[in-house]
């Protein structure tokens, strides 16, 4: 079980606990991190840094897996409606998303995008290109971060905010 402890300006410690049937062990994961998701195998963690600059896949000891860290400023483009040269328009990751399956991640930049227009959601294939790809939906979705459901599916609010859309890769 993972636990993120939001302490505001004092940081965001992350703990990872395991029960083996007899003993509970709890490890401190280094850094100011928010746990966003756990892979279906339970062997990989998806985290966002406290300052929302980096999205990363880590092992359960907290080490970033080789090549599986994305700095928002370089991994995703500025919002297309953002003012060029405005440092406040730099993208940053939301504290939301998760694993769709063992190797596919869901992330979002909705919070940082909201001043410029529609928030964006991203898919990352960690076994392939490893480059975040913006999700384009066949109909408008509501404002808000997506929620990973597992088994290749995720949910978004509808435009009214009163319902949900459930999505899969290539279908709705």
GROMACS .gro file of C-alpha atoms in nm:
model
  172
    1UNK     CA    1   0.000   0.000   0.000
    2UNK     CA    2   0.124   0.347  -0.082
    3UNK     CA    3   0.061   0.664   0.113
    4UNK     CA    4   0.135   1.021   0.004
    5UNK     CA    5   0.140   1.272   0.285
    6UNK     CA    6   0.075   1.625   0.161
    7UNK     CA    7   0.240   1.868   0.402
    8UNK     CA    8   0.195   2.180   0.190
    9UNK     CA    9   0.510   2.390   0.181
   10UNK     CA   10   0.688   2.135   0.404
   11UNK     CA   11   0.694   1.872   0.131
   12UNK     CA   12   0.521   1.551   0.038
   13UNK     CA   13   0.673   1.236   0.189
   14UNK     CA   14   0.576   0.904   0.034
   15UNK     CA   15   0.560   0.572   0.220
   16UNK     CA   16   0.533   0.226   0.066
   17UNK     CA   17   0.413  -0.054   0.292
   18UNK     CA   18   0.394  -0.427   0.244
   19UNK     CA   19   0.223  -0.697   0.450
   20UNK     CA   20   0.372  -1.045   0.402
   21UNK     CA   21   0.112  -1.223   0.615
   22UNK     CA   22   0.308  -1.184   0.936
   23UNK     CA   23   0.494  -0.856   0.933
   24UNK     CA   24   0.426  -0.503   0.810
   25UNK     CA   25   0.724  -0.324   0.660
   26UNK     CA   26   0.712   0.041   0.563
   27UNK     CA   27   0.975   0.211   0.350
   28UNK     CA   28   1.035   0.583   0.309
   29UNK     CA   29   1.059   0.677  -0.060
   30UNK     CA   30   1.311   0.961  -0.102
   31UNK     CA   31   1.196   1.293  -0.243
   32UNK     CA   32   0.887   1.510  -0.229
   33UNK     CA   33   0.651   1.288  -0.426
   34UNK     CA   34   0.283   1.226  -0.479
   35UNK     CA   35   0.182   0.869  -0.554
   36UNK     CA   36  -0.045   0.878  -0.857
   37UNK     CA   37  -0.081   0.508  -0.927
   38UNK     CA   38   0.047   0.155  -0.878
   39UNK     CA   39   0.093  -0.084  -1.169
   40UNK     CA   40  -0.129  -0.395  -1.184
   41UNK     CA   41   0.168  -0.611  -1.077
   42UNK     CA   42   0.228  -0.390  -0.774
   43UNK     CA   43   0.594  -0.359  -0.873
   44UNK     CA   44   0.594  -0.008  -1.022
   45UNK     CA   45   0.481   0.328  -0.884
   46UNK     CA   46   0.375   0.632  -1.085
   47UNK     CA   47   0.470   0.955  -0.908
   48UNK     CA   48   0.458   1.329  -0.965
   49UNK     CA   49   0.703   1.556  -0.785
   50UNK     CA   50   0.563   1.793  -0.525
   51UNK     CA   51   0.638   2.091  -0.754
   52UNK     CA   52   0.462   1.906  -1.041
   53UNK     CA   53   0.767   1.925  -1.269
   54UNK     CA   54   0.829   1.554  -1.323
   55UNK     CA   55   0.620   1.242  -1.383
   56UNK     CA   56   0.812   0.918  -1.320
   57UNK     CA   57   0.781   0.541  -1.296
   58UNK     CA   58   0.970   0.402  -0.997
   59UNK     CA   59   1.032   0.066  -0.842
   60UNK     CA   60   0.885   0.008  -0.495
   61UNK     CA   61   1.213   0.120  -0.335
   62UNK     CA   62   1.166   0.458  -0.505
   63UNK     CA   63   1.432   0.440  -0.777
   64UNK     CA   64   1.330   0.590  -1.111
   65UNK     CA   65   1.331   0.318  -1.375
   66UNK     CA   66   1.571   0.382  -1.663
   67UNK     CA   67   1.428   0.631  -1.911
   68UNK     CA   68   1.090   0.654  -1.737
   69UNK     CA   69   1.087   1.013  -1.615
   70UNK     CA   70   0.928   1.306  -1.798
   71UNK     CA   71   1.001   1.671  -1.716
   72UNK     CA   72   0.684   1.860  -1.809
   73UNK     CA   73   0.872   2.153  -1.966
   74UNK     CA   74   1.044   1.930  -2.221
   75UNK     CA   75   0.812   1.628  -2.249
   76UNK     CA   76   0.492   1.811  -2.344
   77UNK     CA   77   0.448   2.127  -2.550
   78UNK     CA   78   0.307   2.449  -2.414
   79UNK     CA   79  -0.067   2.480  -2.451
   80UNK     CA   80  -0.134   2.590  -2.812
   81UNK     CA   81  -0.322   2.900  -2.689
   82UNK     CA   82  -0.057   3.003  -2.433
   83UNK     CA   83   0.136   3.324  -2.477
   84UNK     CA   84   0.481   3.259  -2.629
   85UNK     CA   85   0.768   3.344  -2.397
   86UNK     CA   86   0.546   3.365  -2.087
   87UNK     CA   87   0.712   3.151  -1.817
   88UNK     CA   88   0.376   3.115  -1.642
   89UNK     CA   89   0.257   2.925  -1.951
   90UNK     CA   90   0.501   2.638  -1.895
   91UNK     CA   91   0.319   2.305  -1.861
   92UNK     CA   92   0.322   2.105  -1.540
   93UNK     CA   93   0.179   1.766  -1.441
   94UNK     CA   94  -0.136   1.724  -1.238
   95UNK     CA   95  -0.138   1.504  -0.929
   96UNK     CA   96  -0.366   1.266  -1.117
   97UNK     CA   97  -0.350   0.983  -1.369
   98UNK     CA   98  -0.228   0.629  -1.326
   99UNK     CA   99  -0.157   0.299  -1.498
  100UNK     CA  100  -0.398   0.179  -1.766
  101UNK     CA  101  -0.206  -0.149  -1.776
  102UNK     CA  102   0.145  -0.258  -1.680
  103UNK     CA  103   0.315  -0.041  -1.944
  104UNK     CA  104   0.066   0.234  -2.040
  105UNK     CA  105   0.042   0.551  -1.832
  106UNK     CA  106  -0.221   0.821  -1.814
  107UNK     CA  107  -0.119   1.175  -1.718
  108UNK     CA  108  -0.268   1.520  -1.741
  109UNK     CA  109  -0.177   1.888  -1.752
  110UNK     CA  110  -0.530   2.017  -1.692
  111UNK     CA  111  -0.448   2.242  -1.396
  112UNK     CA  112  -0.164   2.418  -1.578
  113UNK     CA  113  -0.361   2.443  -1.903
  114UNK     CA  114  -0.683   2.588  -1.762
  115UNK     CA  115  -0.575   2.952  -1.797
  116UNK     CA  116  -0.508   2.899  -2.169
  117UNK     CA  117  -0.797   2.677  -2.276
  118UNK     CA  118  -0.898   2.312  -2.260
  119UNK     CA  119  -0.692   2.092  -2.033
  120UNK     CA  120  -0.494   1.812  -2.193
  121UNK     CA  121  -0.463   1.441  -2.112
  122UNK     CA  122  -0.165   1.227  -2.216
  123UNK     CA  123  -0.088   0.859  -2.283
  124UNK     CA  124   0.264   0.721  -2.245
  125UNK     CA  125   0.365   0.376  -2.372
  126UNK     CA  126   0.661   0.288  -2.150
  127UNK     CA  127   0.741  -0.021  -2.358
  128UNK     CA  128   0.749   0.173  -2.685
  129UNK     CA  129   0.819   0.535  -2.777
  130UNK     CA  130   0.804   0.662  -2.417
  131UNK     CA  131   0.686   1.000  -2.548
  132UNK     CA  132   0.365   1.149  -2.407
  133UNK     CA  133   0.095   1.157  -2.676
  134UNK     CA  134  -0.196   1.395  -2.636
  135UNK     CA  135  -0.535   1.224  -2.624
  136UNK     CA  136  -0.790   1.360  -2.868
  137UNK     CA  137  -1.147   1.278  -2.774
  138UNK     CA  138  -1.431   1.235  -3.027
  139UNK     CA  139  -1.654   1.461  -2.814
  140UNK     CA  140  -1.591   1.734  -2.558
  141UNK     CA  141  -1.507   1.617  -2.208
  142UNK     CA  142  -1.553   1.818  -1.893
  143UNK     CA  143  -1.287   2.008  -1.708
  144UNK     CA  144  -1.085   1.783  -1.484
  145UNK     CA  145  -0.813   1.526  -1.465
  146UNK     CA  146  -0.874   1.176  -1.595
  147UNK     CA  147  -0.894   0.874  -1.364
  148UNK     CA  148  -0.717   0.550  -1.456
  149UNK     CA  149  -0.946   0.250  -1.415
  150UNK     CA  150  -0.707  -0.027  -1.520
  151UNK     CA  151  -0.755  -0.291  -1.788
  152UNK     CA  152  -0.677  -0.023  -2.050
  153UNK     CA  153  -0.960   0.209  -1.946
  154UNK     CA  154  -1.000   0.553  -1.790
  155UNK     CA  155  -1.278   0.796  -1.701
  156UNK     CA  156  -1.333   1.166  -1.758
  157UNK     CA  157  -1.619   1.390  -1.648
  158UNK     CA  158  -1.873   1.482  -1.914
  159UNK     CA  159  -1.928   1.848  -2.004
  160UNK     CA  160  -2.209   1.892  -1.751
  161UNK     CA  161  -1.998   1.753  -1.467
  162UNK     CA  162  -2.289   1.527  -1.374
  163UNK     CA  163  -2.176   1.216  -1.560
  164UNK     CA  164  -1.868   1.025  -1.664
  165UNK     CA  165  -1.730   0.899  -1.990
  166UNK     CA  166  -1.540   0.572  -1.977
  167UNK     CA  167  -1.271   0.543  -2.244
  168UNK     CA  168  -1.049   0.272  -2.385
  169UNK     CA  169  -0.774   0.305  -2.640
  170UNK     CA  170  -0.946   0.370  -2.973
  171UNK     CA  171  -1.302   0.362  -2.837
  172UNK     CA  172  -1.544   0.537  -2.602
   0.00000   0.00000   0.00000
